[in-house]
mmCIF file of N, CA and C in Angstrom:
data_model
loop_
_atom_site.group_PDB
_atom_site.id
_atom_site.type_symbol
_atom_site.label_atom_id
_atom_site.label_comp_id
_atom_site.label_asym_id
_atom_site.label_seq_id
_atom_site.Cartn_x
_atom_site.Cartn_y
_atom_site.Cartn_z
ATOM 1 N N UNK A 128 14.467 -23.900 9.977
ATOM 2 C CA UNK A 128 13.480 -24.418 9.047
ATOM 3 C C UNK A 128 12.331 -23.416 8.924
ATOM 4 N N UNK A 129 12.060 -22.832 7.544
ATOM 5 C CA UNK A 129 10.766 -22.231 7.573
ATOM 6 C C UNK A 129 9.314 -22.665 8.271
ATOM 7 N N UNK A 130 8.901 -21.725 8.603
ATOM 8 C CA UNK A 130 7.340 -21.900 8.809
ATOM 9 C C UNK A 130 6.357 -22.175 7.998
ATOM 10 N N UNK A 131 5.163 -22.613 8.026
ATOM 11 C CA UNK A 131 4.301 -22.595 7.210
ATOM 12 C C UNK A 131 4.272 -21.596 6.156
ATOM 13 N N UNK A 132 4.582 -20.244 6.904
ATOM 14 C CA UNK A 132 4.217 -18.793 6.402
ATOM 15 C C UNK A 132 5.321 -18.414 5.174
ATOM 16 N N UNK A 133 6.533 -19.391 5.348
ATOM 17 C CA UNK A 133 7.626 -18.917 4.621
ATOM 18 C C UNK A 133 9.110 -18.006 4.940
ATOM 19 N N UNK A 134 8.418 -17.950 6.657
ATOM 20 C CA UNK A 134 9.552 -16.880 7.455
ATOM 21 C C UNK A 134 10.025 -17.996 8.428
ATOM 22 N N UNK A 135 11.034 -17.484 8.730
ATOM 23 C CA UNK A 135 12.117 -18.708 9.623
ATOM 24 C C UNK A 135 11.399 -18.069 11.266
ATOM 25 N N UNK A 136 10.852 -17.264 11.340
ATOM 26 C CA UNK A 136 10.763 -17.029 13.191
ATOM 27 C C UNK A 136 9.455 -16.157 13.426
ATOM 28 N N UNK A 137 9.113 -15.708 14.600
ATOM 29 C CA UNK A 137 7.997 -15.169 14.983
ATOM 30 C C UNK A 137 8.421 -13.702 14.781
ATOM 31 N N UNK A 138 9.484 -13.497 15.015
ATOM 32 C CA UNK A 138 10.425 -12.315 14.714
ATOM 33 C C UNK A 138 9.761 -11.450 13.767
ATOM 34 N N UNK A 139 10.247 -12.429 12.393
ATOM 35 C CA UNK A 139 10.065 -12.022 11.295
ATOM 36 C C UNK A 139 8.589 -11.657 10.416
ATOM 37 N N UNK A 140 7.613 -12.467 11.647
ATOM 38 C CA UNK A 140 6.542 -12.205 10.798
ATOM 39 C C UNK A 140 5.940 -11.174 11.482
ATOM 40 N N UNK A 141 6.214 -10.722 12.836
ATOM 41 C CA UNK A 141 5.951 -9.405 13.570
ATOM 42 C C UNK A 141 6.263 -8.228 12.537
ATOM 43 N N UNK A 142 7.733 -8.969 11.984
ATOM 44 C CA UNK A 142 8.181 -7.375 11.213
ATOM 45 C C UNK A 142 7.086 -7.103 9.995
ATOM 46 N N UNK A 143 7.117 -8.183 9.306
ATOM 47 C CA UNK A 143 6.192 -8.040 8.503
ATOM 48 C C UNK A 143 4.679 -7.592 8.804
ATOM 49 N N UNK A 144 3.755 -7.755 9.818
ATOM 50 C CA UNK A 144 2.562 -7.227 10.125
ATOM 51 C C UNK A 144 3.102 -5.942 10.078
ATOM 52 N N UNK A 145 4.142 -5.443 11.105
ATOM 53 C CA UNK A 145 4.155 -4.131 11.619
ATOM 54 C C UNK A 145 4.375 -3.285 10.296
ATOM 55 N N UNK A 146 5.197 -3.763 8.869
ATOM 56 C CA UNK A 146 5.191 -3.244 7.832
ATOM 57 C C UNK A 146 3.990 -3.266 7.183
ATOM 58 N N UNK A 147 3.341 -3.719 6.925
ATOM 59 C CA UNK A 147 1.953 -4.020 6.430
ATOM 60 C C UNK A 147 0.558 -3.443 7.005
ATOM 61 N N UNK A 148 0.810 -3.549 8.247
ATOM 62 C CA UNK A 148 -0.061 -2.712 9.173
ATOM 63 C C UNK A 148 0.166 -1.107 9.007
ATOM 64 N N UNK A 149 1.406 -0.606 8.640
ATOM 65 C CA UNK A 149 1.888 0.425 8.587
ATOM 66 C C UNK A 149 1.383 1.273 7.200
ATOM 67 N N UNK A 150 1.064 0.686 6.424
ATOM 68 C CA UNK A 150 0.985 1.118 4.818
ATOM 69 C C UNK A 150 -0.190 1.716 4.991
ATOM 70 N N UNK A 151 -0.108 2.913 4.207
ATOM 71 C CA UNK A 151 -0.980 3.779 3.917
ATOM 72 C C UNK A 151 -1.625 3.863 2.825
ATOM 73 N N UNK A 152 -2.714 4.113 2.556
ATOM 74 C CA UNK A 152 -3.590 3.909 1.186
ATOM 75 C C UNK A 152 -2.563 4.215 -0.020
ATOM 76 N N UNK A 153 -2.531 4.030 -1.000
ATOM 77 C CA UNK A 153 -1.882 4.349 -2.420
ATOM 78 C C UNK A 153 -2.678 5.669 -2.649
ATOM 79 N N UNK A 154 -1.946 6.969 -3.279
ATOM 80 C CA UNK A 154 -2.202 8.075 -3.397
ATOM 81 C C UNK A 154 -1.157 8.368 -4.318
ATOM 82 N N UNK A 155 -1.518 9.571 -5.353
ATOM 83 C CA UNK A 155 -0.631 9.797 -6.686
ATOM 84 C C UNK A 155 0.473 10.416 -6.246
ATOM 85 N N UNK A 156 0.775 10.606 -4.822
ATOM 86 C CA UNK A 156 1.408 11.360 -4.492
ATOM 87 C C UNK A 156 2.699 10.529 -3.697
ATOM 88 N N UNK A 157 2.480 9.358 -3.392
ATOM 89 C CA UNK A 157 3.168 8.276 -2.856
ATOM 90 C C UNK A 157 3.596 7.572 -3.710
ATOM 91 N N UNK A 158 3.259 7.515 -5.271
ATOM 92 C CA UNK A 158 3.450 6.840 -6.366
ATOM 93 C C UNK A 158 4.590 7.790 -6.950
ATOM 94 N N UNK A 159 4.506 8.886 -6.959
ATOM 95 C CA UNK A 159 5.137 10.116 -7.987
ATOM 96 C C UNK A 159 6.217 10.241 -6.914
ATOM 97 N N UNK A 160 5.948 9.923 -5.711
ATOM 98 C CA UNK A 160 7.589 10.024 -4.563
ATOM 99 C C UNK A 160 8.438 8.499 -4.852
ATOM 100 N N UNK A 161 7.364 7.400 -5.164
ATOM 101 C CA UNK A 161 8.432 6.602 -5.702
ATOM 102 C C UNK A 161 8.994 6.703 -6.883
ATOM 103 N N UNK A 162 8.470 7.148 -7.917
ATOM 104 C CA UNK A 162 8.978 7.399 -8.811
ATOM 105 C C UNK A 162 10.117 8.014 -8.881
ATOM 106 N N UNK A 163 10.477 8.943 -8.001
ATOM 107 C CA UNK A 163 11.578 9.778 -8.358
ATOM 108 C C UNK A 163 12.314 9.275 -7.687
ATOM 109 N N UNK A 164 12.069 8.013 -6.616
ATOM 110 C CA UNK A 164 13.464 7.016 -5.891
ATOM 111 C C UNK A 164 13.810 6.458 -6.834
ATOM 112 N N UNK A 165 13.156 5.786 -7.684
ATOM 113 C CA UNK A 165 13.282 4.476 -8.639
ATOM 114 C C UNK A 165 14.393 5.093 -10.110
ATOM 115 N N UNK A 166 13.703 6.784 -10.026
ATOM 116 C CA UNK A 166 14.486 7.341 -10.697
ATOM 117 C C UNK A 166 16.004 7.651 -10.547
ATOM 118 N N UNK A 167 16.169 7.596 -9.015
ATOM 119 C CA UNK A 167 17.405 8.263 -8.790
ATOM 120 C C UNK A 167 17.992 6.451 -8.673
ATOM 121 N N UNK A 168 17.574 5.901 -8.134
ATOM 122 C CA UNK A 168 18.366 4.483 -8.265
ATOM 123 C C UNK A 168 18.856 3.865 -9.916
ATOM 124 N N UNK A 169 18.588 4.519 -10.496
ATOM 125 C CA UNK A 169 18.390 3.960 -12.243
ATOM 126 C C UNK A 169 19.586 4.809 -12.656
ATOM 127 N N UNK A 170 19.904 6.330 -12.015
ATOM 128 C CA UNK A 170 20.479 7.134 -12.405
ATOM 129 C C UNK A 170 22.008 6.582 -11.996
ATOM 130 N N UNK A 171 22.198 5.815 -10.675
ATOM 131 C CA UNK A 171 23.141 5.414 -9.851
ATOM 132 C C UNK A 171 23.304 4.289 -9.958
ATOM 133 N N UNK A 172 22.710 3.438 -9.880
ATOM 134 C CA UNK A 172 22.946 2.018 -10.337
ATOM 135 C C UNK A 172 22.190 1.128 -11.924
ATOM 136 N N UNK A 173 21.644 2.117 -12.735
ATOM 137 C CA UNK A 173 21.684 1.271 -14.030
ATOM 138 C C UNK A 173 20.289 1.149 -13.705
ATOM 139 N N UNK A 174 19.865 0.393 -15.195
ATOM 140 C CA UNK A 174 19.023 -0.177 -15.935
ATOM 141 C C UNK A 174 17.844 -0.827 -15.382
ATOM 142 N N UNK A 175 18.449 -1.890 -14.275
ATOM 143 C CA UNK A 175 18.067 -2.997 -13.425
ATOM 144 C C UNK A 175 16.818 -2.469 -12.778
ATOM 145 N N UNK A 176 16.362 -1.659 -12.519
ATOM 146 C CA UNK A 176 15.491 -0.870 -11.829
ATOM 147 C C UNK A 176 14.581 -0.492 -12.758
ATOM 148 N N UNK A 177 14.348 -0.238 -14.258
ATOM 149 C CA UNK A 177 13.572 0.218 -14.702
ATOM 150 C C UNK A 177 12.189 -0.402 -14.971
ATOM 151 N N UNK A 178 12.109 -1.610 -15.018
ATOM 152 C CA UNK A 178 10.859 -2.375 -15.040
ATOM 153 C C UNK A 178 10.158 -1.666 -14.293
ATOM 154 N N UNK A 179 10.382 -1.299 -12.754
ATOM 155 C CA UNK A 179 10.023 -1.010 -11.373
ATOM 156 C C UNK A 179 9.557 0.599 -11.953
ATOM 157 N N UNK A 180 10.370 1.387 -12.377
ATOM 158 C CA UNK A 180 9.902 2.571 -13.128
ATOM 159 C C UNK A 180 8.178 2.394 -13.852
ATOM 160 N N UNK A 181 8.891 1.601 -15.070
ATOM 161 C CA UNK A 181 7.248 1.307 -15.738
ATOM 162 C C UNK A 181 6.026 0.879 -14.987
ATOM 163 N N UNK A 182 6.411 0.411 -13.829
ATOM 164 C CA UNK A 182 5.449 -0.004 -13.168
ATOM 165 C C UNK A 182 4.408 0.970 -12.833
ATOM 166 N N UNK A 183 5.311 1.470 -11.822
ATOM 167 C CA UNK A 183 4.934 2.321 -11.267
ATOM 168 C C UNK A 183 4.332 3.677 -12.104
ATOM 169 N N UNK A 184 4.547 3.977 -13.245
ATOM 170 C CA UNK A 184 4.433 4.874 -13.973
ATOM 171 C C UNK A 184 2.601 4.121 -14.434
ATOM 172 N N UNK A 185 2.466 3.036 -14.985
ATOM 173 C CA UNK A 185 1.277 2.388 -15.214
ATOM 174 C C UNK A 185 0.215 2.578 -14.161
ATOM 175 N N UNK A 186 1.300 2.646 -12.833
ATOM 176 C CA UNK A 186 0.024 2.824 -11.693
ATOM 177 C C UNK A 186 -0.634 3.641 -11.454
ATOM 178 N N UNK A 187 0.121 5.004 -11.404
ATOM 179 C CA UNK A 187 0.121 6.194 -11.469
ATOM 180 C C UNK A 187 -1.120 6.472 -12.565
ATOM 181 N N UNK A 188 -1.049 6.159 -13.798
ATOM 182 C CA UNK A 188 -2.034 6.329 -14.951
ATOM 183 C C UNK A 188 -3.517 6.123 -14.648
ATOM 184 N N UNK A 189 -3.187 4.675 -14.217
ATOM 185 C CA UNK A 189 -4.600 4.082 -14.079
ATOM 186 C C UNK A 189 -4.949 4.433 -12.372
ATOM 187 N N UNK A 190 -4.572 5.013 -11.326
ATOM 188 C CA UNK A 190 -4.921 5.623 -10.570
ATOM 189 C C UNK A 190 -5.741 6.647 -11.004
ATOM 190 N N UNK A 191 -5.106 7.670 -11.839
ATOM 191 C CA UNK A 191 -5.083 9.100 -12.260
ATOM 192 C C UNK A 191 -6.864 8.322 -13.026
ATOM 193 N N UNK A 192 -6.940 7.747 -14.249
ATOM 194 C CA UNK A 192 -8.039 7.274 -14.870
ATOM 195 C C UNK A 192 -9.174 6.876 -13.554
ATOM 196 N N UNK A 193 -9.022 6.062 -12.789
ATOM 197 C CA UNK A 193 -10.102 5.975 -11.869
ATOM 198 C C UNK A 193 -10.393 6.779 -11.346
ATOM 199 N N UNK A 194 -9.354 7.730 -10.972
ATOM 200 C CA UNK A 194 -9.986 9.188 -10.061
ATOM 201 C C UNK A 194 -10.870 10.361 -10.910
ATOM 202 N N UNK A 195 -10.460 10.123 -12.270
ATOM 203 C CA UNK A 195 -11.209 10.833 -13.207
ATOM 204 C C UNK A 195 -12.491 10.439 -13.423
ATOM 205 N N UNK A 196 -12.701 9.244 -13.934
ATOM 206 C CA UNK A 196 -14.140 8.260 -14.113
ATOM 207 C C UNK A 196 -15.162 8.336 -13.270
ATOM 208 N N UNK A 197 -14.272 8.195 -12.021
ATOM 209 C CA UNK A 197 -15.101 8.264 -10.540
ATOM 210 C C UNK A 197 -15.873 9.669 -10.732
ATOM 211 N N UNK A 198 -15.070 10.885 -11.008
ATOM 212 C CA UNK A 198 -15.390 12.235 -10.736
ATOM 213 C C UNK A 198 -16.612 12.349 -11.622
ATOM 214 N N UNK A 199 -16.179 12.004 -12.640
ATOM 215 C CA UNK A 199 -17.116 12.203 -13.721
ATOM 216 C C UNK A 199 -18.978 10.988 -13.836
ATOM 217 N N UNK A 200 -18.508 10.342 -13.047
ATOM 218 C CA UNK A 200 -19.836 9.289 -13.089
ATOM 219 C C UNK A 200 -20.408 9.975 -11.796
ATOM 220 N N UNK A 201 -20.154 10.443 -10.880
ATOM 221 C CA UNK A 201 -20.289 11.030 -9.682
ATOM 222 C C UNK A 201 -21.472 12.224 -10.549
ATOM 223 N N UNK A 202 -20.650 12.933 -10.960
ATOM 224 C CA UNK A 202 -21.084 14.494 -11.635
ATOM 225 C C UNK A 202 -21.944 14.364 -12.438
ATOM 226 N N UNK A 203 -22.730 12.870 -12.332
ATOM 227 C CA UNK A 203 -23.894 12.800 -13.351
ATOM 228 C C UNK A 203 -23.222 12.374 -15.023
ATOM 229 N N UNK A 204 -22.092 11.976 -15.761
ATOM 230 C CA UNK A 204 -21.729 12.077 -17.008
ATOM 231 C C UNK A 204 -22.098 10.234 -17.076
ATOM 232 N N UNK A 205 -22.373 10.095 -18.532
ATOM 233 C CA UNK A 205 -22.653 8.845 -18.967
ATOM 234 C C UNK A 205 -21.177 8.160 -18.992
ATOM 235 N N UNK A 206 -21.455 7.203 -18.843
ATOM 236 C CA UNK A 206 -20.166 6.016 -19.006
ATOM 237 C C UNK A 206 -20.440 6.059 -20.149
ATOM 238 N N UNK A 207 -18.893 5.957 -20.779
ATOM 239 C CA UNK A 207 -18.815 5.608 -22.224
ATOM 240 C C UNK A 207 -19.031 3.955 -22.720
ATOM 241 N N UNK A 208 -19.825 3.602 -23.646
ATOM 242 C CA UNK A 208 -19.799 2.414 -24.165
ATOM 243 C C UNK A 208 -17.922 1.988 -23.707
ATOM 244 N N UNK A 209 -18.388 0.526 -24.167
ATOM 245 C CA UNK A 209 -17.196 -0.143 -24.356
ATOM 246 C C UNK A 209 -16.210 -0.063 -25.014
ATOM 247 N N UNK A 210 -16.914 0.309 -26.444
ATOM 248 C CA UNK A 210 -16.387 -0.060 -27.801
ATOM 249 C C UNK A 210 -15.491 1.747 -28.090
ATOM 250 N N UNK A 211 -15.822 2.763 -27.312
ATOM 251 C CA UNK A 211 -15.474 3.889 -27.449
ATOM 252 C C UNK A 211 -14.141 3.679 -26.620
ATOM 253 N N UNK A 212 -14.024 3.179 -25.471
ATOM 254 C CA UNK A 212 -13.077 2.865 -24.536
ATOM 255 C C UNK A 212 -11.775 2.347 -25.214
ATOM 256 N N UNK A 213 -11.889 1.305 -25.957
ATOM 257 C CA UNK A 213 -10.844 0.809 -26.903
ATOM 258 C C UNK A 213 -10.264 1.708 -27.595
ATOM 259 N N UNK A 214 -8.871 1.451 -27.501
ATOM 260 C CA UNK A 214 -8.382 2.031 -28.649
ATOM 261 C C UNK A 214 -7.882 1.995 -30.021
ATOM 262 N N UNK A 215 -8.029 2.703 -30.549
ATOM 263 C CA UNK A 215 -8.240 2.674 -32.108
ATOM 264 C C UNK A 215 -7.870 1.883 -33.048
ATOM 265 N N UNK A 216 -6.187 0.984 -32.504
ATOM 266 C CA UNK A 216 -5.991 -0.341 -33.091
ATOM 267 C C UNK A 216 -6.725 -1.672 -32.657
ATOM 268 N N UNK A 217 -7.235 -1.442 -31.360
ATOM 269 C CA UNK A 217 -8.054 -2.435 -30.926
ATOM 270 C C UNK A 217 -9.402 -2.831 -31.943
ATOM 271 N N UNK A 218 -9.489 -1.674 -32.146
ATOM 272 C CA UNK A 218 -11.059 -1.496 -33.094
ATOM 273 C C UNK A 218 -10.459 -2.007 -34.557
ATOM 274 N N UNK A 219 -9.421 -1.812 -35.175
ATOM 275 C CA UNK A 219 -9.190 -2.266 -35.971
ATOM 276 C C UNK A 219 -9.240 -3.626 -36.124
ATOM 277 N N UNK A 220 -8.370 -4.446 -35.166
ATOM 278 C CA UNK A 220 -8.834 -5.813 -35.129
ATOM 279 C C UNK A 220 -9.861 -6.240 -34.760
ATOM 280 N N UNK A 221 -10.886 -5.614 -34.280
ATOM 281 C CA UNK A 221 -11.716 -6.028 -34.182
ATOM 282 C C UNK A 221 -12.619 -6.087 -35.337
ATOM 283 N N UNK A 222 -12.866 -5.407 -36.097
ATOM 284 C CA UNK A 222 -12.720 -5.688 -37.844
ATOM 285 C C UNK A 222 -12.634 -6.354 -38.616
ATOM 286 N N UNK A 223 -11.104 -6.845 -38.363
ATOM 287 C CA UNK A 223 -10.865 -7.720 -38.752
ATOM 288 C C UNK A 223 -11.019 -8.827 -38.838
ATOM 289 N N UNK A 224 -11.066 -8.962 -37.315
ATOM 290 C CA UNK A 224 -12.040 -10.499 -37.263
ATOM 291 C C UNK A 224 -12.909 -10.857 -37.617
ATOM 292 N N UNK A 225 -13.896 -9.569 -38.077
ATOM 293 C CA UNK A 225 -15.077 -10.199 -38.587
ATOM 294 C C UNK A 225 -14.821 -10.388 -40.324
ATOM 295 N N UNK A 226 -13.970 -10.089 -40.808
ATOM 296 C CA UNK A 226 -13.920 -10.399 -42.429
ATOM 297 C C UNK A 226 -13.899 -11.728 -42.252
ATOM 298 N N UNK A 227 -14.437 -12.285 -43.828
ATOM 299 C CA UNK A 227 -14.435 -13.307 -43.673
ATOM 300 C C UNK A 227 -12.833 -14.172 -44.338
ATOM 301 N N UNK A 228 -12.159 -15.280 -43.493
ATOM 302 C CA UNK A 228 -10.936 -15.582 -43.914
ATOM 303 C C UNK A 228 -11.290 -16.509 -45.375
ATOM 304 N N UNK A 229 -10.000 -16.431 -46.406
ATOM 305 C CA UNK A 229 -10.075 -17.099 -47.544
ATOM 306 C C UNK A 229 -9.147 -18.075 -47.144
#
C-alpha cells in the first residue's frame, strides 16, 4: 500500500532524496547534453520523445534570455518597457482590441 508520499517503502523515498539531493543547478550546458540524449533517443526510437526535445529546447532559450538580461541590467542598461518586449503580433492585437467592435 502506498504511503502518504506516493512511494510503497522507505526504500524508495531514500532513492528519491539521494536523486534530488544529487542535482546540480541547471546550466546551458546540462540542457544542450540533454538535448543531444533526447536527440539520439528520437533518432532510435521515434517521435515519442520529441515533446521532451521542445522542451528542453524552450529551456535552453529562456535560460540563455535571463543570463543575457541579467548581464545587461547588471552593466547599467535600461530595462526595456513592456510593450517593446512583445512581439510584433502581440502588438497587433493589441490594437485591435482597442478598435471599436460594430
Amino acid at each position: 500500500m502506498p504511503a502518504a508520499n506516493g512511494l510503497r517503502s522507505d526504500s524508495q523515498w531514500a532513492a528519491v532524496c539521494a536523486i534530488f539531493g544529487a542535482m546540480q543547478p541547471v546550466s546551458a550546458q546540462r540542457i544542450e547534453n540533454a538535448i543531444r540524449i533526447v536527440a539520439r533517443l528520437i533518432e532510435t526510437s521515434g517521435d515519442e520523445y520529441w515533446p521532451i526535445l521542445e522542451r528542453l529546447e524552450a529551456e535552453l532559450a529562456a535560460l540563455a534570455s535571463r543570463e543575457e538580461r541579467l548581464a545587461r541590467y547588471l552593466a547599467g542598461g535600461r530595462p526595456q518597457s513592456a510593450r517593446r518586449l512583445l512581439p510584433k503580433p502581440a502588438l497587433s492585437m493589441l490594437r485591435e482590441d482597442r478598435a471599436p467592435h460594430v
